[in-house]
CSV table of C-alpha atoms and ligand atoms in Angstrom, one decimal:
chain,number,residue,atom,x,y,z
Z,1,UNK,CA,-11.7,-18.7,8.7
Z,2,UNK,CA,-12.0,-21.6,10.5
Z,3,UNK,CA,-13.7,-21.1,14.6
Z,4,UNK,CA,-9.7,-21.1,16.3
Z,5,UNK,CA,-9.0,-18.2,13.9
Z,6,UNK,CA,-11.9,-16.7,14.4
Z,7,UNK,CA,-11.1,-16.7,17.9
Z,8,UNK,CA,-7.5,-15.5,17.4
Z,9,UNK,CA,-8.2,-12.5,15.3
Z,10,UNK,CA,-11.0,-11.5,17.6
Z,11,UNK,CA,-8.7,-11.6,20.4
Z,12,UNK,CA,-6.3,-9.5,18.4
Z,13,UNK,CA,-9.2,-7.0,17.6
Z,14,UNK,CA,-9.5,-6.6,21.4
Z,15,UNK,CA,-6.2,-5.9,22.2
Z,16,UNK,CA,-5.3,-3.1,19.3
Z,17,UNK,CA,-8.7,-1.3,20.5
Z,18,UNK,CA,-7.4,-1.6,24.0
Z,19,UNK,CA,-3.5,0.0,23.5
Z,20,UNK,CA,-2.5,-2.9,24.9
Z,21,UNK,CA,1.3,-2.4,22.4
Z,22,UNK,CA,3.3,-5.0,24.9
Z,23,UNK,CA,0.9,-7.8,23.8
Z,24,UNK,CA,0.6,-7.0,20.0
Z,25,UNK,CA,3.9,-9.7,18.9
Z,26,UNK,CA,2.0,-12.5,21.0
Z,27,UNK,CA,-1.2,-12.0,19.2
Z,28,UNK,CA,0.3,-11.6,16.1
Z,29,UNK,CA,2.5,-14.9,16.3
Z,30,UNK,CA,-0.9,-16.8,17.5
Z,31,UNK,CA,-2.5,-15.6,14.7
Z,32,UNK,CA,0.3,-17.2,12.1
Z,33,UNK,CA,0.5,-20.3,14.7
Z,34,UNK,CA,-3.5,-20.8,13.9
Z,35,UNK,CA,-2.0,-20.6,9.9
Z,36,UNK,CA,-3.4,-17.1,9.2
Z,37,UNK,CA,-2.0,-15.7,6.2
Z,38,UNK,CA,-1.2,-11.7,5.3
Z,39,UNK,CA,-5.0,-11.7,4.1
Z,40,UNK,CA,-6.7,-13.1,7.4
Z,41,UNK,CA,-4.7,-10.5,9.2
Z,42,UNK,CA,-5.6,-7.5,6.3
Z,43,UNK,CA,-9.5,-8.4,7.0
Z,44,UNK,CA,-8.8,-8.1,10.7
Z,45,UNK,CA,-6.4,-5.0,10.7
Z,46,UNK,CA,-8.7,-2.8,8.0
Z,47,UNK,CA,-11.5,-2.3,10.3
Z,48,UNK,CA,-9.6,-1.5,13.2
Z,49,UNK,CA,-7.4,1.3,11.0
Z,50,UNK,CA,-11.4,2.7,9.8
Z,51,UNK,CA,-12.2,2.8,13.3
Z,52,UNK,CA,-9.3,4.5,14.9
Z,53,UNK,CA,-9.3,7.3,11.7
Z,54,UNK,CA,-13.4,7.8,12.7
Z,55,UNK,CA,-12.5,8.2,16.2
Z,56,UNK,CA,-9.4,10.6,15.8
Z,57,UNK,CA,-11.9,12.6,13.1
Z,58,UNK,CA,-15.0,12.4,15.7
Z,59,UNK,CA,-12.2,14.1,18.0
Z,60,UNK,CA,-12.9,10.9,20.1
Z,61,UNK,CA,-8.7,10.0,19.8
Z,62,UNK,CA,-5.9,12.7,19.3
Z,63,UNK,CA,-2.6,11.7,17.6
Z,64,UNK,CA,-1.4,9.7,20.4
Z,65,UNK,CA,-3.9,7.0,19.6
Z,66,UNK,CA,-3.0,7.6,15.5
Z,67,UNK,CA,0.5,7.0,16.2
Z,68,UNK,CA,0.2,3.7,18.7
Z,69,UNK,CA,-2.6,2.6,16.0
Z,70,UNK,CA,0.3,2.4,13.2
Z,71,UNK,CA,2.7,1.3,15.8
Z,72,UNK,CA,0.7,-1.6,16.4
Z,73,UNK,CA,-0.1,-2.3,12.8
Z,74,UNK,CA,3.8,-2.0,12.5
Z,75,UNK,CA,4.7,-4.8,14.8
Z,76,UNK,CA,2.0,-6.9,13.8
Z,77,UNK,CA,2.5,-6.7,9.7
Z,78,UNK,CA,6.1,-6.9,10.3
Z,79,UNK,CA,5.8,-10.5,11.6
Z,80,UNK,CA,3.8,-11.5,8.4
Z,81,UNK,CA,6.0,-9.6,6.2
Z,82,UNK,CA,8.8,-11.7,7.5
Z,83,UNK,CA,6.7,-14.9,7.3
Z,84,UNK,CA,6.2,-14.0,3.4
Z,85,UNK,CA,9.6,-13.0,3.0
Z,86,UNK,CA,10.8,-16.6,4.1
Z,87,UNK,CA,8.8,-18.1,1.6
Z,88,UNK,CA,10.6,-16.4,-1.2
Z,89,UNK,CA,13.6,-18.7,-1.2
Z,90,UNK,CA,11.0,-20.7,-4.1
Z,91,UNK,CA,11.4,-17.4,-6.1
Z,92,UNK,CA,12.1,-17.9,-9.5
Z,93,UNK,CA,12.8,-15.6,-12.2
Z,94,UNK,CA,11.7,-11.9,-11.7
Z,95,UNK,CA,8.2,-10.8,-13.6
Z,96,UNK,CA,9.3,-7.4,-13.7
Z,97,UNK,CA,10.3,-4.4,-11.9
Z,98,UNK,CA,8.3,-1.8,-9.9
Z,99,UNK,CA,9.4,1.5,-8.6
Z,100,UNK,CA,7.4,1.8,-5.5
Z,101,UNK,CA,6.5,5.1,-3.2
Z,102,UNK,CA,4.4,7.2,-1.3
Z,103,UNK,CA,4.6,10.8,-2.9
Z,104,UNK,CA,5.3,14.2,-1.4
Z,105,UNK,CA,3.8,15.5,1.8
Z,106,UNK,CA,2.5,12.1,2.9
Z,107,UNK,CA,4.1,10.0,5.2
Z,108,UNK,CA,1.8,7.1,5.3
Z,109,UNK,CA,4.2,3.9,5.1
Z,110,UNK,CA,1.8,0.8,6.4
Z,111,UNK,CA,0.4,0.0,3.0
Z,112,UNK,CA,2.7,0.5,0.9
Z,113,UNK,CA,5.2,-1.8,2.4
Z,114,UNK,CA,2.5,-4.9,2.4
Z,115,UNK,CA,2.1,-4.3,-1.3
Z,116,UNK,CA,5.7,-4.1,-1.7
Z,117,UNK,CA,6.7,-7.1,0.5
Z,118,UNK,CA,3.6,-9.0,-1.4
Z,119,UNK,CA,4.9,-8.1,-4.9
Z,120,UNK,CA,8.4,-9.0,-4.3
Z,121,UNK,CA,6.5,-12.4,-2.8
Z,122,UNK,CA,5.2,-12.7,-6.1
Z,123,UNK,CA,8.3,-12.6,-8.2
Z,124,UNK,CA,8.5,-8.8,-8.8
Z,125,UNK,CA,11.5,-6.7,-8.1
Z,126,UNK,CA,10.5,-3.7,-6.5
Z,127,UNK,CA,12.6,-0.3,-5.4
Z,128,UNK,CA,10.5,1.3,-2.7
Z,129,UNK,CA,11.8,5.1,-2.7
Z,130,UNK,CA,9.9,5.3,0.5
Z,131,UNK,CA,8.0,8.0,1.8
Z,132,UNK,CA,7.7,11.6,0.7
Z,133,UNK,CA,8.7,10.8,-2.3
Z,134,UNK,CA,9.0,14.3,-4.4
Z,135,UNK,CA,8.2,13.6,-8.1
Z,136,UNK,CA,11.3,14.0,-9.6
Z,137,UNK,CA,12.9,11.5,-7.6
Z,138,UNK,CA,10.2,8.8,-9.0
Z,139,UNK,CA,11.2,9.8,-12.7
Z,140,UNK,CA,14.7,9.3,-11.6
Z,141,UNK,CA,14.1,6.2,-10.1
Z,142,UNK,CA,12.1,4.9,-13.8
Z,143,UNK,CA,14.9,6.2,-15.7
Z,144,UNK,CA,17.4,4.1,-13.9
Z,145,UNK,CA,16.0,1.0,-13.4
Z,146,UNK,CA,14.0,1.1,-16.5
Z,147,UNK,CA,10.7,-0.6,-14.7
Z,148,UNK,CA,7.8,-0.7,-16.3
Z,149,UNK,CA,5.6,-0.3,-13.4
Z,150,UNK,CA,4.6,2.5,-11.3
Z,151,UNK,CA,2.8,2.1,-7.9
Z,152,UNK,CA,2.0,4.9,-5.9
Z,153,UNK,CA,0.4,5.2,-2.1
Z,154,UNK,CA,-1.5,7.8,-0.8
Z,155,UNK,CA,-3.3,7.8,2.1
Z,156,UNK,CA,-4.1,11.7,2.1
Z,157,UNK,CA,-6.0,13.5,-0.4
Z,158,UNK,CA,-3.1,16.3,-0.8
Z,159,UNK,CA,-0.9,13.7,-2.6
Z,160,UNK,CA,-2.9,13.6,-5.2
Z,161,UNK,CA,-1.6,16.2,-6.9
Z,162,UNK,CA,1.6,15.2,-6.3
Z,163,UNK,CA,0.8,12.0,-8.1
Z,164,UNK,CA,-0.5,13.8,-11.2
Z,165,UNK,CA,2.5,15.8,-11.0
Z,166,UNK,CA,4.7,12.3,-11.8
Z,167,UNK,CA,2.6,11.8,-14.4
Z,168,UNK,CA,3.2,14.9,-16.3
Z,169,UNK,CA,6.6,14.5,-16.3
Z,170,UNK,CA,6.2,11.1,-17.3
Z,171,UNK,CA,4.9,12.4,-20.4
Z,172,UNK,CA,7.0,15.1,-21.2
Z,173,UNK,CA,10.0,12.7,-20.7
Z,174,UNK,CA,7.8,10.3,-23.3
Z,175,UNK,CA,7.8,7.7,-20.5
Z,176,UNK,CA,4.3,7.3,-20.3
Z,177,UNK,CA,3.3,5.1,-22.6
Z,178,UNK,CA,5.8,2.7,-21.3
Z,179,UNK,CA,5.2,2.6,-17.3
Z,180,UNK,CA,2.0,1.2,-16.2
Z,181,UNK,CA,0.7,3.0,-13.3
Z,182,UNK,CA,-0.8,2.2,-10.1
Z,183,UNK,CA,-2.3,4.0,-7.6
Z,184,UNK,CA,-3.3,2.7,-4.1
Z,185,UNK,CA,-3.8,4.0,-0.5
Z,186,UNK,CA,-7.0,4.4,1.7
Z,187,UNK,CA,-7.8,8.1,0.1
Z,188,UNK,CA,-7.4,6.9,-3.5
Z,189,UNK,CA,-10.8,6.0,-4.9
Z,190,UNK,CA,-11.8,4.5,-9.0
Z,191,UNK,CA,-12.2,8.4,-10.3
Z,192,UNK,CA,-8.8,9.5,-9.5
Z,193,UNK,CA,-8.0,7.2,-12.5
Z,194,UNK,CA,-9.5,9.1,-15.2
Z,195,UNK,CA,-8.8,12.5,-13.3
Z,196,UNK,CA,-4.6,12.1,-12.4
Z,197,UNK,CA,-4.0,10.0,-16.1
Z,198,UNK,CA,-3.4,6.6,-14.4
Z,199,UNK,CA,-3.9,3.4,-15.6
Z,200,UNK,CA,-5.6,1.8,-12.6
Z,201,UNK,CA,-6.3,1.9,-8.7
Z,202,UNK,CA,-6.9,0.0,-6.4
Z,203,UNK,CA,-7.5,-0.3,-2.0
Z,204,UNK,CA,-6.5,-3.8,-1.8
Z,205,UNK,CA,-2.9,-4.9,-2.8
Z,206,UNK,CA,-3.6,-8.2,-3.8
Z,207,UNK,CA,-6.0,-6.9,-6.4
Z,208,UNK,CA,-3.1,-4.4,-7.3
Z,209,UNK,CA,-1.1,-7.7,-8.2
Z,210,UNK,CA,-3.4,-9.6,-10.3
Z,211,UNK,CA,-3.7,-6.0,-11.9
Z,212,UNK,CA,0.1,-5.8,-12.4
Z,213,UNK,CA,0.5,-8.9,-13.5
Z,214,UNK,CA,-2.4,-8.6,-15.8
Z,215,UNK,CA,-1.0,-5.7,-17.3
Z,216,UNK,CA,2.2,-7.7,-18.1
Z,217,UNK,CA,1.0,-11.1,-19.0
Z,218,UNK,CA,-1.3,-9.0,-21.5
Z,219,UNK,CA,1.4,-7.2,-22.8
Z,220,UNK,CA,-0.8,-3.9,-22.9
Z,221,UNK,CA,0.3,-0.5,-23.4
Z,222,UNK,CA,-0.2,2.0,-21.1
Z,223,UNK,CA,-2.6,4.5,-22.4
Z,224,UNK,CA,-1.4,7.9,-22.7
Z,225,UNK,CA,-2.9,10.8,-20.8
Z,226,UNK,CA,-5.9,12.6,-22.6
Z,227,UNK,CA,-5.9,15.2,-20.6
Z,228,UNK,CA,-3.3,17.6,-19.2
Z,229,UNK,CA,-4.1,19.7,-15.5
V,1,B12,C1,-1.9,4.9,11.1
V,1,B12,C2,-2.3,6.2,10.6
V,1,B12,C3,-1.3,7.2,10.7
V,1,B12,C4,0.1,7.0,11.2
V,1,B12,C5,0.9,6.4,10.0
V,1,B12,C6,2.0,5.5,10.4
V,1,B12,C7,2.7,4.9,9.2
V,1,B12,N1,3.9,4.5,9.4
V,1,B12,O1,2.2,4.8,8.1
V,1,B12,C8,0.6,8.4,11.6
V,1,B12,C9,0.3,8.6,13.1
V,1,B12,C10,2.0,8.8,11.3
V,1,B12,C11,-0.4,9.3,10.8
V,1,B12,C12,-0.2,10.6,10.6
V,1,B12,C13,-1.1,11.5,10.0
V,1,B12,N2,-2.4,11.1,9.6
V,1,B12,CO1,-3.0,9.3,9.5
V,1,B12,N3,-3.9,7.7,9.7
V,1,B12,C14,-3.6,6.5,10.1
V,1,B12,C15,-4.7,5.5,10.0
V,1,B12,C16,-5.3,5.3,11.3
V,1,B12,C17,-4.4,4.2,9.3
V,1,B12,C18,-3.7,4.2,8.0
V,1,B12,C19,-3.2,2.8,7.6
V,1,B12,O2,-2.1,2.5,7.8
V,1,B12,N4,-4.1,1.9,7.2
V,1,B12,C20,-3.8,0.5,7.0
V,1,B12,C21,-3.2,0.2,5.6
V,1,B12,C22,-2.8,-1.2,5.5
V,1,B12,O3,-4.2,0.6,4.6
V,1,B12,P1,-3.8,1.2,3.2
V,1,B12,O4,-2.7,2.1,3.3
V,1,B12,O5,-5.1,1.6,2.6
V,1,B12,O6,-3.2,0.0,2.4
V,1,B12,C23,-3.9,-1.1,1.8
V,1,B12,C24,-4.4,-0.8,0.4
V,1,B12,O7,-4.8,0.5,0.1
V,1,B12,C25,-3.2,-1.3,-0.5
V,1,B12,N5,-2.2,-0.3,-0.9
V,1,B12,C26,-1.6,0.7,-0.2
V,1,B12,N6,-0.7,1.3,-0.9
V,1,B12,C27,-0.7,0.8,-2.1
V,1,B12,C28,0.0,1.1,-3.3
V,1,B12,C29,-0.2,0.4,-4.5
V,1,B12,C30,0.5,0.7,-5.7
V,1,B12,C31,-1.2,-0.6,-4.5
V,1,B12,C32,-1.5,-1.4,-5.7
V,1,B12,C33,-1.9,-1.0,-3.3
V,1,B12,C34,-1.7,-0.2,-2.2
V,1,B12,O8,-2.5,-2.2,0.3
V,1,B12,C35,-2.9,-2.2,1.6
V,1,B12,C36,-3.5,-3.6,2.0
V,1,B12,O9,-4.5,-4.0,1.2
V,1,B12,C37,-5.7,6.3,9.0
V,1,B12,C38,-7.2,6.0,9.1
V,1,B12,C39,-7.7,5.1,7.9
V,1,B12,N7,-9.0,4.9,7.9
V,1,B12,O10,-6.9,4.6,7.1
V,1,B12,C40,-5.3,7.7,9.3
V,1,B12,C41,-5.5,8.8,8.2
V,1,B12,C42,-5.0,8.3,6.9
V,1,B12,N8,-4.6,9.9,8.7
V,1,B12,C43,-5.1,11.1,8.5
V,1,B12,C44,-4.4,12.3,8.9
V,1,B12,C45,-5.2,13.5,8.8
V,1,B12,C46,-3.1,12.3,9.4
V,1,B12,C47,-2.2,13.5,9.8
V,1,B12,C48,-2.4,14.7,8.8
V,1,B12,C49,-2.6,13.8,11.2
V,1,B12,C50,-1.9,15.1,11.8
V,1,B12,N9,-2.7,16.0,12.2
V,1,B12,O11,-0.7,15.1,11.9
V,1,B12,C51,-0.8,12.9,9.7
V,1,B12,C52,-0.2,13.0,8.3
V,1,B12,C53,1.2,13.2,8.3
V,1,B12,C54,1.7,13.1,6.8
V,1,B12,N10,2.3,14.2,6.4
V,1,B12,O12,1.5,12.2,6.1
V,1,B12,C55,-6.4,11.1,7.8
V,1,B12,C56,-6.3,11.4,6.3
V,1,B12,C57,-7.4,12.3,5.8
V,1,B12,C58,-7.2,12.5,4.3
V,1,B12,N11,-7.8,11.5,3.5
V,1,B12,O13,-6.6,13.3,3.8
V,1,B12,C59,-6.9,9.6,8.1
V,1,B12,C60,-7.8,9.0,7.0
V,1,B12,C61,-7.6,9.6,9.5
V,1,B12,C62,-8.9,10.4,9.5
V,1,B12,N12,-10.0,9.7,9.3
V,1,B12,O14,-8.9,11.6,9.7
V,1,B12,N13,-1.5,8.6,10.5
């Protein structure tokens, strides 16, 4: 980042730890005006999330500040989204197809829609169930479109087995070995692959692209589960 954006995404910084909502657009168009991309404003936006989530756990913030925290993130990603998404007119022939979602008893959205918006950005066609996604509606989802790929977001730890739910029925449908699947989400971590039968995981969605595409370029199958919980 050159010293302008520096200044901009500082300035941004201040104003999401001060609730100041009204002035969120403004700071968010100055920092695309000062030729920001969705990564600039990731590396600026994680640290605040960490924050607010210490705070709230400290007992410092209640859910008021949780909820105007994603509000803000909202408004803000919402303006990049649309920046990427008018970029995609140069799109080209889809790479593949993703069902998208964040499972059962988790309502977490904010992540999962900058992968999504970043993965149809990079040529893949993605059907984002949404939120609170039961399982059976993700097997569903595979069986109709016929994707290959499978990205899940969790940002609690009680989705997980929720998650390793899908992936059972994956298996007994004899799905697995065809779906590649992805886990992301601030509470996923590297050992949740081994323990929930994924193929790979990852906090940072542009990582979770060059892992997709990877996957596909390599032609590699998915491994099937080893273990069964
Ligand atoms: C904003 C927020 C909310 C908002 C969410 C708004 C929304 N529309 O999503 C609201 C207020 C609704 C909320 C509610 C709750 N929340 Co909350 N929330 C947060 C907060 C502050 C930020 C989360 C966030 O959006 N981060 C920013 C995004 C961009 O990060 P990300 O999701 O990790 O995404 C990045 C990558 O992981 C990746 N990615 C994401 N998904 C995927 C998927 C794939 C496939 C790939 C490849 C990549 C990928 O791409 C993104 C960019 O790189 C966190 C604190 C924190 N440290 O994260 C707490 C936090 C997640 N919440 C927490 C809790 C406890 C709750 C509540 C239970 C509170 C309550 N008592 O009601 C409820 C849960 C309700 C439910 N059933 O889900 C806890 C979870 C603890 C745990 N691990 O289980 C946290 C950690 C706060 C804390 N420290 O206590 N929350």
């Amino acid at each position: 980042m050159d010293p302008t954006q520096q200044k901009t995404a500082s300035h941004f910084q201040e104003t999401f730890l001060k609730f100041d909502i009204d002035a969120i657009p403004a700071c968010a168009q100055q920092m695309i005006d000062s030729q920001m991309g969705i990564q600039d404003f990731l590396d600026a936006c994680m640290p605040l999330m960490e924050t607010i989530g210490k705070r709230y756990e400290s007992g410092e913030y209640y859910l008021p500040e949780l909820v105007a925290a994603g509000e803000m993130f909202k408004t803000a990603s919402a303006i990049f989204n649309n920046q990427i998404k008018g970029d995609k007119a140069v799109l080209r022939e889809k790479l593949g197809k993703i069902v998208l979602g964040t499972p059962k008893g988790d309502i977490h959205n904010l992540g999962k829609d900058i992968f999504g918006v970043l993965a149809e950005a990079n040529g893949f066609e993605v059907h984002d169930l949404g939120i609170d996604v039961p399982p059976e509606k993700f097997i569903e989802a595979i069986e109709q479109t016929q994707a290959t790929v499978l990205g899940m977001s969790s940002l609690l730890t009680t989705a997980f087995e929720h998650m390793k739910d899908v992936v059972n029925r994956l298996e007994k449908k004899g799905l697995r070995q065809n779906v590649f699947v992805i886990i992301g989400g601030g509470a996923t971590e590297q050992s949740l692959v081994e323990k929930l039968c994924v193929d790979s995981q990852t906090r940072d969605a542009y990582e979770g692209i060059k892992l997709i595409k990877n996957f596909i370029q390599n032609k590699k199958e998915s491994k099937p589960c080893r273990k069964h919980a």
